[in-house]
Amino acid sequence: MPKSKHQPIHRQPAYYLLTLGCPKNLVDSEGMAMLLQRDGYRATADPDRADVLIVNTCGFLDAAKEESIATLQELAAGKQRHQRLVAAGCLAQRNGDEIVRRVPGVDALLGTRRWMEIVPLATQLRAGRRGERYALLGDPEAGDDGVVLRPGTPSGSAYLKISDGCNAPCAFCSIPTFKGKLRSRPAAAILDEAARLVQGGARELVIVAQDSTDYGRDRGEPDSLPQLLAALCRRTPDLRWLRLMYAYPGHVSDRLIEVMASEPQILHYLDMPLQHGHPDTLRRMRRPSSSAWVYRTVDKLRAAMPDLALRSTFIVGFPGETEAEFQGLLDFVQAVQFDKLGVFKFSAEPDTPAFELPDQVAEEVKEERWHRVMAAQQSISLERNQAQVGRRLEVLVEGSGQVDGQEMGGLTLPSGQPVTLARSYRDAPEVDGLVLVPGRTLPAGQMATVTISGALAYDLVGELTPEMQTTGLDFQPAVELTLI
Ligand code: SF4
């Protein structure tokens, strides 16, 4: 089995979070920590080992303000090239200008009403160029969205949030307790933001929400996502890729499938977190439990878009999960054959119904089940990736790297060989794999066409098409790859 990941590219990102001030800040910090961890970040107490450094500042008294500034200055002084520094909390909200003036190494300001946007902000910062600075300071409820202090999307990809909050009652999730019920953004505000992002260089917009398919329900317009997607395509004709994340099972309508299949800008990619495959576990999770619905919907999706890349996420070790239920999950994963899968070990969140449930599953059992489902999926992913060999795919360049035997893990290439790291429509930023293109590197944000020449469990290897070689791009022929 080839190694699954190239460590420097896929290593779990880490955050360092320091909280100053009052308990309100502590609560917000806990919320940020939870969101980051849910998104795959790990916490570290050592700033040198973090990718994102966050200081939740306090500006209540002068002494507190000076302590916040001094802390930021200290972290900024020791910042490494790849690290990004975020000033969150009261001082960032009230005296952002002063922070930027006194701590030029700060990369982002995150206001007190915007802490729940830490994940897209961290993602944007990590994908962006060094020196780009962002500020999310407004009041989202007033329709006042974040401002990018220096516009531009160097990675070519940007997130577009269409709603906040969630109406679902999932037993393991605390998001509704602090984000509240679903609040859809007005379509006009979303369309304006999309147009700004595309004007600023975005080739891809990634639609995010807690449940994107519930868009509009709170405004008395359920199932209005298809309409919104179609309107986005009309409003931004220069946009190349529109990607949909976080579809809730049961909310994927025939109209949505029709729009996805018919609008050329909408990618044939769908992320539908299903959380489990056994009806009993799903009932305890307070999630839709009909596997018949899932099979029917996946059939419809694949009939309308035969090249669809389907992603899902699952939780193993939910309280009461028996071996038979877990086996049901494995069978389900085999039956559906997802292209991409994220698997989390259940973690009991305070203030959620699942926190108190009896029959909590032992950590070692969770660990063992996690490995079993990942191993099953690895074979499926590899097989589905192998089916891509020979296809021509459009890719969006994320960045570049240099081959170093140890760093590149599963690939053996001559040391020092440059590699372009890109994504095809099958890969969402941050969560999915890459298309690796050996040869001279291409700039981030550029689109290119590649012919897929190799497959790993999570990544593909491609060669630039001959047309690309004659368009002035400095390309060297692909070198031989050895899978180990
Ligand atoms: S749908 Fe997602 S955000 Fe909403 S309660 Fe369930 S897990 Fe939480």
Short mmCIF file of C-alpha atoms and ligand atoms in Angstrom, two decimals:
data_model
loop_
_atom_site.label_atom_id
_atom_site.label_comp_id
_atom_site.label_asym_id
_atom_site.label_seq_id
_atom_site.Cartn_x
_atom_site.Cartn_y
_atom_site.Cartn_z
CA MET A 1 0.00 0.00 0.00
CA PRO A 2 1.54 3.36 -0.91
CA LYS A 3 2.00 5.84 1.85
CA SER A 4 -1.03 8.03 2.10
CA LYS A 5 0.36 11.47 2.67
CA HIS A 6 3.34 13.68 1.97
CA GLN A 7 4.13 14.96 5.39
CA PRO A 8 4.99 18.58 4.69
CA ILE A 9 1.91 19.08 2.55
CA HIS A 10 -0.66 17.18 4.53
CA ARG A 11 0.67 17.28 8.06
CA GLN A 12 -2.04 18.21 10.53
CA PRO A 13 -1.80 21.99 10.97
CA ALA A 14 -1.29 23.25 14.51
CA TYR A 15 -2.51 26.32 16.35
CA TYR A 16 -1.23 28.10 19.42
CA LEU A 17 -3.91 30.01 21.29
CA LEU A 18 -3.24 32.38 24.14
CA THR A 19 -6.14 33.94 26.02
CA LEU A 20 -5.86 37.19 27.94
CA GLY A 21 -8.56 39.02 29.86
CA CYS A 22 -11.92 37.93 31.17
CA PRO A 23 -13.95 34.69 31.14
CA LYS A 24 -15.90 35.93 28.10
CA ASN A 25 -12.63 35.73 26.17
CA LEU A 26 -12.05 32.27 27.56
CA VAL A 27 -15.43 31.11 26.26
CA ASP A 28 -14.70 32.57 22.83
CA SER A 29 -11.28 30.90 22.88
CA GLU A 30 -12.88 27.58 23.70
CA GLY A 31 -15.22 28.07 20.76
CA MET A 32 -12.28 28.84 18.45
CA ALA A 33 -10.35 25.84 19.75
CA MET A 34 -13.31 23.57 19.15
CA LEU A 35 -13.86 24.82 15.61
CA LEU A 36 -10.19 24.51 14.77
CA GLN A 37 -10.01 20.99 16.15
CA ARG A 38 -13.13 19.95 14.30
CA ASP A 39 -11.44 21.16 11.17
CA GLY A 40 -8.39 18.99 11.81
CA TYR A 41 -6.09 21.47 13.57
CA ARG A 42 -4.23 20.27 16.64
CA ALA A 43 -3.45 22.44 19.63
CA THR A 44 0.11 23.11 20.67
CA ALA A 45 1.47 24.89 23.70
CA ASP A 46 4.69 25.68 21.87
CA PRO A 47 4.41 28.71 19.56
CA ASP A 48 7.40 27.47 17.54
CA ARG A 49 5.44 24.41 16.48
CA ALA A 50 2.27 26.24 15.41
CA ASP A 51 1.15 27.25 11.94
CA VAL A 52 -1.35 29.76 13.27
CA LEU A 53 -0.68 31.86 16.37
CA ILE A 54 -3.74 33.40 17.98
CA VAL A 55 -3.86 35.88 20.82
CA ASN A 56 -7.33 36.56 22.19
CA THR A 57 -6.62 40.08 23.39
CA CYS A 58 -8.09 42.24 26.12
CA GLY A 59 -8.46 46.02 25.93
CA PHE A 60 -10.37 46.72 29.11
CA LEU A 61 -7.67 48.62 31.01
CA ASP A 62 -4.45 50.20 29.86
CA ALA A 63 -2.39 47.56 31.63
CA ALA A 64 -4.36 44.81 29.88
CA LYS A 65 -3.96 46.58 26.55
CA GLU A 66 -0.20 46.87 26.99
CA GLU A 67 0.02 43.22 27.97
CA SER A 68 -1.84 42.26 24.79
CA ILE A 69 0.41 44.41 22.61
CA ALA A 70 3.56 43.08 24.31
CA THR A 71 2.40 39.48 23.82
CA LEU A 72 1.72 40.10 20.14
CA GLN A 73 5.08 41.84 19.70
CA GLU A 74 6.89 38.93 21.27
CA LEU A 75 5.17 36.38 19.04
CA ALA A 76 5.67 38.55 15.96
CA ALA A 77 9.39 38.78 16.71
CA GLY A 78 9.76 35.00 16.77
CA LYS A 79 7.44 34.33 13.80
CA GLN A 80 8.75 31.88 11.20
CA ARG A 81 8.13 32.26 7.47
CA HIS A 82 5.18 29.90 7.34
CA GLN A 83 3.51 31.14 10.52
CA ARG A 84 0.59 33.57 10.65
CA LEU A 85 -0.34 35.72 13.63
CA VAL A 86 -3.96 36.57 14.49
CA ALA A 87 -5.00 39.22 17.00
CA ALA A 88 -8.51 38.34 18.15
CA GLY A 89 -10.81 39.73 20.83
CA CYS A 90 -11.58 43.12 22.36
CA LEU A 91 -8.42 45.02 21.57
CA ALA A 92 -8.48 43.83 17.97
CA GLN A 93 -12.09 44.99 17.73
CA ARG A 94 -11.58 48.39 19.36
CA ASN A 95 -8.00 49.33 18.56
CA GLY A 96 -7.16 47.33 15.44
CA ASP A 97 -5.34 50.28 13.87
CA GLU A 98 -3.09 50.61 16.87
CA ILE A 99 -2.28 46.89 16.80
CA VAL A 100 -1.33 47.07 13.13
CA ARG A 101 0.82 50.16 13.80
CA ARG A 102 2.62 48.76 16.83
CA VAL A 103 2.81 45.12 15.72
CA PRO A 104 3.45 45.11 11.96
CA GLY A 105 3.88 41.33 12.05
CA VAL A 106 0.16 40.79 12.75
CA ASP A 107 -1.51 39.07 9.80
CA ALA A 108 -5.15 39.34 10.82
CA LEU A 109 -7.57 41.06 13.15
CA LEU A 110 -10.56 39.04 14.30
CA GLY A 111 -13.30 40.98 16.10
CA THR A 112 -15.31 39.86 19.09
CA ARG A 113 -18.37 39.03 16.96
CA ARG A 114 -16.35 37.16 14.37
CA TRP A 115 -14.37 34.60 16.39
CA MET A 116 -16.48 31.80 14.90
CA GLU A 117 -14.86 32.56 11.55
CA ILE A 118 -11.44 31.49 12.78
CA VAL A 119 -11.32 28.41 10.53
CA PRO A 120 -11.92 30.14 7.17
CA LEU A 121 -9.61 32.93 8.33
CA ALA A 122 -6.83 30.49 9.27
CA THR A 123 -7.33 28.69 5.98
CA GLN A 124 -7.16 31.91 4.02
CA LEU A 125 -4.06 33.03 5.90
CA ARG A 126 -2.25 29.74 5.36
CA ALA A 127 -3.14 29.69 1.67
CA GLY A 128 -2.33 33.37 1.16
CA ARG A 129 0.94 35.15 0.63
CA ARG A 130 3.13 36.33 3.42
CA GLY A 131 2.37 39.95 4.21
CA GLU A 132 -1.30 39.85 3.24
CA ARG A 133 -3.37 41.19 6.06
CA TYR A 134 -7.03 40.55 6.81
CA ALA A 135 -9.57 42.13 9.14
CA LEU A 136 -12.85 40.56 10.19
CA LEU A 137 -14.28 43.18 12.47
CA GLY A 138 -17.82 43.92 11.43
CA ASP A 139 -21.12 42.65 12.69
CA PRO A 140 -22.17 39.81 10.43
CA GLU A 141 -25.80 40.13 11.49
CA ALA A 142 -25.88 43.66 10.17
CA GLY A 143 -24.81 42.23 6.81
CA ASP A 144 -21.39 43.77 7.41
CA ASP A 145 -19.00 41.14 6.25
CA GLY A 146 -15.30 40.87 6.58
CA VAL A 147 -13.01 43.21 4.74
CA VAL A 148 -9.80 42.03 3.18
CA LEU A 149 -7.41 44.83 3.97
CA ARG A 150 -5.30 44.02 0.94
CA PRO A 151 -7.59 42.48 -1.63
CA GLY A 152 -6.50 39.59 -3.77
CA THR A 153 -6.74 35.85 -3.59
CA PRO A 154 -3.30 34.60 -4.53
CA SER A 155 -4.27 30.98 -4.15
CA GLY A 156 -7.14 31.57 -6.56
CA SER A 157 -9.64 30.11 -4.13
CA ALA A 158 -11.92 31.79 -1.60
CA TYR A 159 -14.65 30.69 0.77
CA LEU A 160 -18.13 32.14 0.43
CA LYS A 161 -20.33 31.82 3.49
CA ILE A 162 -24.03 31.73 2.66
CA SER A 163 -25.54 31.22 6.11
CA ASP A 164 -24.65 30.82 9.72
CA GLY A 165 -26.14 28.77 12.55
CA CYS A 166 -27.96 25.50 12.20
CA ASN A 167 -31.45 24.10 12.76
CA ALA A 168 -30.36 20.46 13.01
CA PRO A 169 -30.45 18.70 16.37
CA CYS A 170 -27.31 16.53 16.02
CA ALA A 171 -26.59 15.06 19.45
CA PHE A 172 -22.80 15.42 19.22
CA CYS A 173 -22.63 19.00 18.01
CA SER A 174 -22.43 22.16 20.09
CA ILE A 175 -22.42 24.57 17.17
CA PRO A 176 -26.14 25.46 17.43
CA THR A 177 -25.69 26.26 21.13
CA PHE A 178 -23.35 29.13 20.40
CA LYS A 179 -24.16 29.98 16.80
CA GLY A 180 -27.89 29.74 17.19
CA LYS A 181 -30.49 28.88 14.59
CA LEU A 182 -29.98 29.13 10.86
CA ARG A 183 -29.59 32.68 9.54
CA SER A 184 -29.28 32.87 5.78
CA ARG A 185 -27.44 35.83 4.35
CA PRO A 186 -29.41 37.92 1.86
CA ALA A 187 -28.78 36.66 -1.67
CA ALA A 188 -27.80 40.16 -2.82
CA ALA A 189 -25.00 40.35 -0.21
CA ILE A 190 -23.70 36.92 -1.25
CA LEU A 191 -23.76 37.83 -4.94
CA ASP A 192 -21.95 41.13 -4.27
CA GLU A 193 -19.29 39.40 -2.22
CA ALA A 194 -18.84 36.74 -4.90
CA ALA A 195 -18.41 39.41 -7.56
CA ARG A 196 -15.80 41.18 -5.40
CA LEU A 197 -13.89 37.97 -4.82
CA VAL A 198 -13.85 37.06 -8.50
CA GLN A 199 -12.75 40.59 -9.36
CA GLY A 200 -9.97 40.17 -6.79
CA GLY A 201 -8.67 37.07 -8.58
CA ALA A 202 -10.67 34.13 -7.24
CA ARG A 203 -11.01 31.32 -9.77
CA GLU A 204 -12.80 29.09 -7.29
CA LEU A 205 -15.48 29.92 -4.74
CA VAL A 206 -16.19 27.35 -2.06
CA ILE A 207 -19.70 27.60 -0.64
CA VAL A 208 -19.70 27.03 3.12
CA ALA A 209 -22.33 27.05 5.88
CA GLN A 210 -23.20 24.74 8.74
CA ASP A 211 -25.78 23.19 6.40
CA SER A 212 -25.58 24.76 2.98
CA THR A 213 -28.61 22.86 1.68
CA ASP A 214 -30.86 24.49 4.28
CA TYR A 215 -30.17 27.91 2.77
CA GLY A 216 -33.25 30.13 2.71
CA ARG A 217 -35.48 28.08 5.05
CA ASP A 218 -35.39 30.83 7.73
CA ARG A 219 -36.52 33.33 5.09
CA GLY A 220 -39.50 31.20 4.19
CA GLU A 221 -37.80 29.93 1.04
CA PRO A 222 -36.68 26.36 1.65
CA ASP A 223 -34.62 24.70 -1.06
CA SER A 224 -33.48 28.02 -2.47
CA LEU A 225 -29.85 26.91 -2.76
CA PRO A 226 -30.27 25.81 -6.40
CA GLN A 227 -31.61 29.26 -7.24
CA LEU A 228 -28.72 30.92 -5.41
CA LEU A 229 -26.14 28.76 -7.20
CA ALA A 230 -27.66 29.56 -10.58
CA ALA A 231 -27.69 33.27 -9.70
CA LEU A 232 -24.02 33.08 -8.66
CA CYS A 233 -23.11 31.57 -12.02
CA ARG A 234 -24.96 34.34 -13.86
CA ARG A 235 -23.44 37.09 -11.71
CA THR A 236 -19.84 35.86 -12.01
CA PRO A 237 -19.35 34.62 -15.57
CA ASP A 238 -15.54 34.74 -15.09
CA LEU A 239 -15.66 32.36 -12.14
CA ARG A 240 -14.26 28.97 -13.15
CA TRP A 241 -15.22 26.74 -10.23
CA LEU A 242 -18.11 26.88 -7.80
CA ARG A 243 -17.81 24.17 -5.16
CA LEU A 244 -20.48 23.07 -2.71
CA MET A 245 -19.63 21.89 0.79
CA TYR A 246 -21.72 20.60 3.71
CA ALA A 247 -24.90 19.23 2.16
CA TYR A 248 -27.19 17.70 4.77
CA PRO A 249 -28.66 14.28 4.02
CA GLY A 250 -32.32 14.67 3.21
CA HIS A 251 -31.86 18.21 1.91
CA VAL A 252 -30.26 17.30 -1.42
CA SER A 253 -33.17 17.94 -3.76
CA ASP A 254 -33.78 16.96 -7.37
CA ARG A 255 -33.62 20.66 -8.25
CA LEU A 256 -30.19 20.94 -6.68
CA ILE A 257 -28.94 17.93 -8.63
CA GLU A 258 -30.36 19.39 -11.82
CA VAL A 259 -28.63 22.75 -11.32
CA MET A 260 -25.34 21.10 -10.37
CA ALA A 261 -25.45 18.98 -13.50
CA SER A 262 -26.46 21.76 -15.87
CA GLU A 263 -24.37 24.77 -14.80
CA PRO A 264 -20.86 24.34 -16.20
CA GLN A 265 -19.25 26.45 -13.44
CA ILE A 266 -20.58 24.22 -10.66
CA LEU A 267 -18.14 21.44 -9.96
CA HIS A 268 -19.24 17.83 -10.05
CA TYR A 269 -18.19 17.52 -6.44
CA LEU A 270 -20.37 17.17 -3.39
CA ASP A 271 -19.50 17.02 0.26
CA MET A 272 -22.34 15.35 2.16
CA PRO A 273 -21.39 14.59 5.78
CA LEU A 274 -23.34 11.45 6.73
CA GLN A 275 -21.69 10.81 10.15
CA HIS A 276 -22.59 7.11 10.26
CA GLY A 277 -23.94 4.25 8.19
CA HIS A 278 -25.94 2.29 10.75
CA PRO A 279 -29.55 3.41 11.38
CA ASP A 280 -29.41 2.76 15.15
CA THR A 281 -26.29 4.86 15.63
CA LEU A 282 -27.78 7.57 13.40
CA ARG A 283 -30.98 7.61 15.48
CA ARG A 284 -28.95 8.10 18.69
CA MET A 285 -27.02 10.81 16.88
CA ARG A 286 -30.38 12.45 16.06
CA ARG A 287 -29.50 12.38 12.39
CA PRO A 288 -31.55 11.23 9.39
CA SER A 289 -31.28 7.46 9.52
CA SER A 290 -32.56 6.25 6.17
CA SER A 291 -29.80 4.53 4.24
CA ALA A 292 -32.36 3.94 1.49
CA TRP A 293 -32.51 7.71 0.97
CA VAL A 294 -28.71 7.88 0.75
CA TYR A 295 -28.48 5.07 -1.81
CA ARG A 296 -31.28 6.60 -3.89
CA THR A 297 -29.75 10.08 -3.78
CA VAL A 298 -26.24 8.87 -4.60
CA ASP A 299 -27.70 6.96 -7.56
CA LYS A 300 -29.46 10.10 -8.77
CA LEU A 301 -26.33 12.20 -8.33
CA ARG A 302 -24.16 9.72 -10.20
CA ALA A 303 -26.72 9.28 -12.97
CA ALA A 304 -26.83 13.06 -13.49
CA MET A 305 -23.03 13.50 -13.08
CA PRO A 306 -21.16 10.28 -13.86
CA ASP A 307 -17.83 11.95 -13.01
CA LEU A 308 -19.08 13.15 -9.58
CA ALA A 309 -16.54 13.16 -6.75
CA LEU A 310 -18.43 12.39 -3.55
CA ARG A 311 -17.02 13.24 -0.16
CA SER A 312 -18.41 12.41 3.27
CA THR A 313 -17.40 12.44 6.90
CA PHE A 314 -18.08 9.88 9.61
CA ILE A 315 -17.74 9.64 13.35
CA VAL A 316 -16.57 6.41 14.95
CA GLY A 317 -17.01 5.54 18.60
CA PHE A 318 -20.27 7.40 19.20
CA PRO A 319 -21.72 6.32 22.58
CA GLY A 320 -23.31 2.89 22.34
CA GLU A 321 -21.71 2.04 18.99
CA THR A 322 -21.53 -1.75 19.03
CA GLU A 323 -19.22 -3.84 16.92
CA ALA A 324 -22.24 -4.77 14.78
CA GLU A 325 -23.11 -1.10 14.25
CA PHE A 326 -19.54 -0.33 13.36
CA GLN A 327 -19.57 -3.23 10.90
CA GLY A 328 -22.71 -1.64 9.42
CA LEU A 329 -20.68 1.53 8.87
CA LEU A 330 -17.91 -0.43 7.14
CA ASP A 331 -20.45 -2.18 4.89
CA PHE A 332 -22.02 1.17 4.06
CA VAL A 333 -18.64 2.68 3.12
CA GLN A 334 -17.96 -0.30 0.86
CA ALA A 335 -21.40 -0.08 -0.72
CA VAL A 336 -21.35 3.64 -1.51
CA GLN A 337 -17.68 3.86 -2.58
CA PHE A 338 -17.00 7.46 -1.62
CA ASP A 339 -14.19 9.21 -3.46
CA LYS A 340 -13.10 11.05 -0.33
CA LEU A 341 -13.75 10.40 3.32
CA GLY A 342 -12.93 12.16 6.56
CA VAL A 343 -13.25 10.10 9.75
CA PHE A 344 -13.33 11.53 13.26
CA LYS A 345 -13.18 9.81 16.61
CA PHE A 346 -16.15 10.86 18.73
CA SER A 347 -15.26 13.45 21.31
CA ALA A 348 -17.81 14.37 23.97
CA GLU A 349 -18.54 18.10 23.83
CA PRO A 350 -19.95 19.69 26.98
CA ASP A 351 -23.51 21.02 26.57
CA THR A 352 -24.43 18.45 23.96
CA PRO A 353 -26.89 15.57 24.49
CA ALA A 354 -24.19 13.05 23.60
CA PHE A 355 -22.01 14.24 26.48
CA GLU A 356 -24.23 12.51 29.01
CA LEU A 357 -25.04 9.40 27.02
CA PRO A 358 -24.27 6.04 28.63
CA ASP A 359 -21.99 3.44 27.02
CA GLN A 360 -19.21 5.79 26.04
CA VAL A 361 -16.77 3.89 23.83
CA ALA A 362 -13.23 3.37 25.12
CA GLU A 363 -10.52 5.42 23.43
CA GLU A 364 -8.60 2.36 22.26
CA VAL A 365 -11.75 0.97 20.61
CA LYS A 366 -12.31 4.30 18.84
CA GLU A 367 -8.70 4.25 17.70
CA GLU A 368 -8.95 0.71 16.39
CA ARG A 369 -12.21 1.44 14.53
CA TRP A 370 -10.77 4.60 13.07
CA HIS A 371 -7.87 2.63 11.62
CA ARG A 372 -10.20 -0.02 10.23
CA VAL A 373 -12.44 2.42 8.41
CA MET A 374 -9.47 4.43 7.15
CA ALA A 375 -7.83 1.26 5.82
CA ALA A 376 -11.06 0.30 4.03
CA GLN A 377 -11.37 3.75 2.52
CA GLN A 378 -7.73 3.87 1.49
CA SER A 379 -8.25 0.94 -0.88
CA ILE A 380 -11.44 2.51 -2.24
CA SER A 381 -9.76 5.90 -2.73
CA LEU A 382 -6.81 4.32 -4.47
CA GLU A 383 -9.05 2.40 -6.82
CA ARG A 384 -11.11 5.47 -7.62
CA ASN A 385 -7.94 7.50 -8.14
CA GLN A 386 -6.53 4.82 -10.45
CA ALA A 387 -9.65 5.17 -12.58
CA GLN A 388 -8.57 8.79 -13.22
CA VAL A 389 -5.31 7.78 -14.94
CA GLY A 390 -5.40 8.94 -18.55
CA ARG A 391 -8.03 11.66 -17.91
CA ARG A 392 -7.33 15.28 -18.74
CA LEU A 393 -8.22 17.44 -15.78
CA GLU A 394 -8.21 21.15 -15.22
CA VAL A 395 -6.25 22.02 -12.10
CA LEU A 396 -5.84 25.09 -9.92
CA VAL A 397 -2.31 25.62 -8.68
CA GLU A 398 -1.99 25.89 -4.90
CA GLY A 399 1.75 26.30 -4.63
CA SER A 400 4.92 24.45 -5.22
CA GLY A 401 7.48 22.37 -3.48
CA GLN A 402 10.77 20.73 -4.03
CA VAL A 403 11.33 17.05 -3.94
CA ASP A 404 13.29 15.77 -1.07
CA GLY A 405 13.23 11.99 -0.65
CA GLN A 406 12.15 12.12 2.92
CA GLU A 407 9.69 14.98 2.56
CA MET A 408 7.83 13.56 -0.39
CA GLY A 409 6.98 10.31 1.38
CA GLY A 410 5.27 8.13 -1.18
CA LEU A 411 7.08 9.45 -4.25
CA THR A 412 10.64 8.86 -5.31
CA LEU A 413 11.87 11.69 -7.50
CA PRO A 414 15.32 13.08 -8.12
CA SER A 415 16.19 15.28 -5.18
CA GLY A 416 15.72 18.96 -5.87
CA GLN A 417 13.06 18.32 -8.52
CA PRO A 418 10.40 21.07 -8.39
CA VAL A 419 6.79 19.98 -8.07
CA THR A 420 3.66 21.98 -8.65
CA LEU A 421 0.94 21.27 -6.08
CA ALA A 422 -2.50 21.65 -7.56
CA ARG A 423 -6.08 20.56 -7.10
CA SER A 424 -8.62 19.26 -9.57
CA TYR A 425 -12.41 19.54 -9.24
CA ARG A 426 -12.19 16.34 -7.17
CA ASP A 427 -10.27 18.03 -4.35
CA ALA A 428 -11.64 20.66 -1.99
CA PRO A 429 -9.03 22.93 -0.42
CA GLU A 430 -7.59 21.80 2.91
CA VAL A 431 -9.55 18.56 3.23
CA ASP A 432 -8.84 16.54 0.09
CA GLY A 433 -5.79 15.50 -1.85
CA LEU A 434 -3.66 17.13 -4.51
CA VAL A 435 -2.57 16.70 -8.08
CA LEU A 436 1.23 16.69 -8.09
CA VAL A 437 2.82 17.93 -11.27
CA PRO A 438 6.56 17.27 -11.43
CA GLY A 439 8.48 19.77 -13.52
CA ARG A 440 9.06 23.51 -13.32
CA THR A 441 6.69 25.14 -10.86
CA LEU A 442 3.63 27.19 -11.84
CA PRO A 443 2.44 30.23 -9.89
CA ALA A 444 -0.29 29.81 -7.26
CA GLY A 445 -3.70 30.74 -8.57
CA GLN A 446 -2.98 29.71 -12.16
CA MET A 447 -5.15 27.12 -13.89
CA ALA A 448 -3.67 24.47 -16.14
CA THR A 449 -4.69 21.25 -17.85
CA VAL A 450 -2.92 18.05 -16.94
CA THR A 451 -3.12 14.46 -18.04
CA ILE A 452 -3.25 12.13 -15.07
CA SER A 453 -0.35 9.70 -15.19
CA GLY A 454 -0.29 8.16 -11.70
CA ALA A 455 -2.46 7.56 -8.66
CA LEU A 456 -1.73 7.37 -4.95
CA ALA A 457 -4.28 6.64 -2.24
CA TYR A 458 -5.13 10.30 -1.77
CA ASP A 459 -3.28 12.18 -4.50
CA LEU A 460 -2.88 12.06 -8.25
CA VAL A 461 0.19 12.67 -10.36
CA GLY A 462 -0.21 14.59 -13.61
CA GLU A 463 1.75 15.87 -16.55
CA LEU A 464 1.08 19.20 -18.16
CA THR A 465 -0.61 18.73 -21.50
CA PRO A 466 1.52 19.47 -24.60
CA GLU A 467 -0.46 22.68 -25.23
CA MET A 468 0.73 23.97 -21.88
CA GLN A 469 4.33 23.34 -22.88
CA THR A 470 4.01 25.64 -25.86
CA THR A 471 2.29 28.50 -24.08
CA GLY A 472 5.49 29.88 -22.68
CA LEU A 473 5.40 27.96 -19.42
CA ASP A 474 8.75 26.55 -18.60
CA PHE A 475 8.04 22.85 -18.39
CA GLN A 476 10.37 19.92 -18.03
CA PRO A 477 9.21 16.46 -19.03
CA ALA A 478 7.76 14.46 -16.18
CA VAL A 479 10.25 12.22 -14.47
CA GLU A 480 9.67 8.62 -13.67
CA LEU A 481 7.75 8.07 -10.47
CA THR A 482 8.08 5.12 -8.19
CA LEU A 483 5.35 4.35 -5.74
CA ILE A 484 6.70 2.93 -2.51
S1 SF4 B 1 -25.85 19.77 10.90
FE1 SF4 B 1 -23.71 20.13 11.42
S2 SF4 B 1 -23.67 22.10 12.48
FE2 SF4 B 1 -25.80 21.41 12.44
S3 SF4 B 1 -26.05 20.39 14.42
FE3 SF4 B 1 -25.52 18.81 12.89
S4 SF4 B 1 -23.29 18.63 12.98
FE4 SF4 B 1 -23.85 20.52 14.04
#
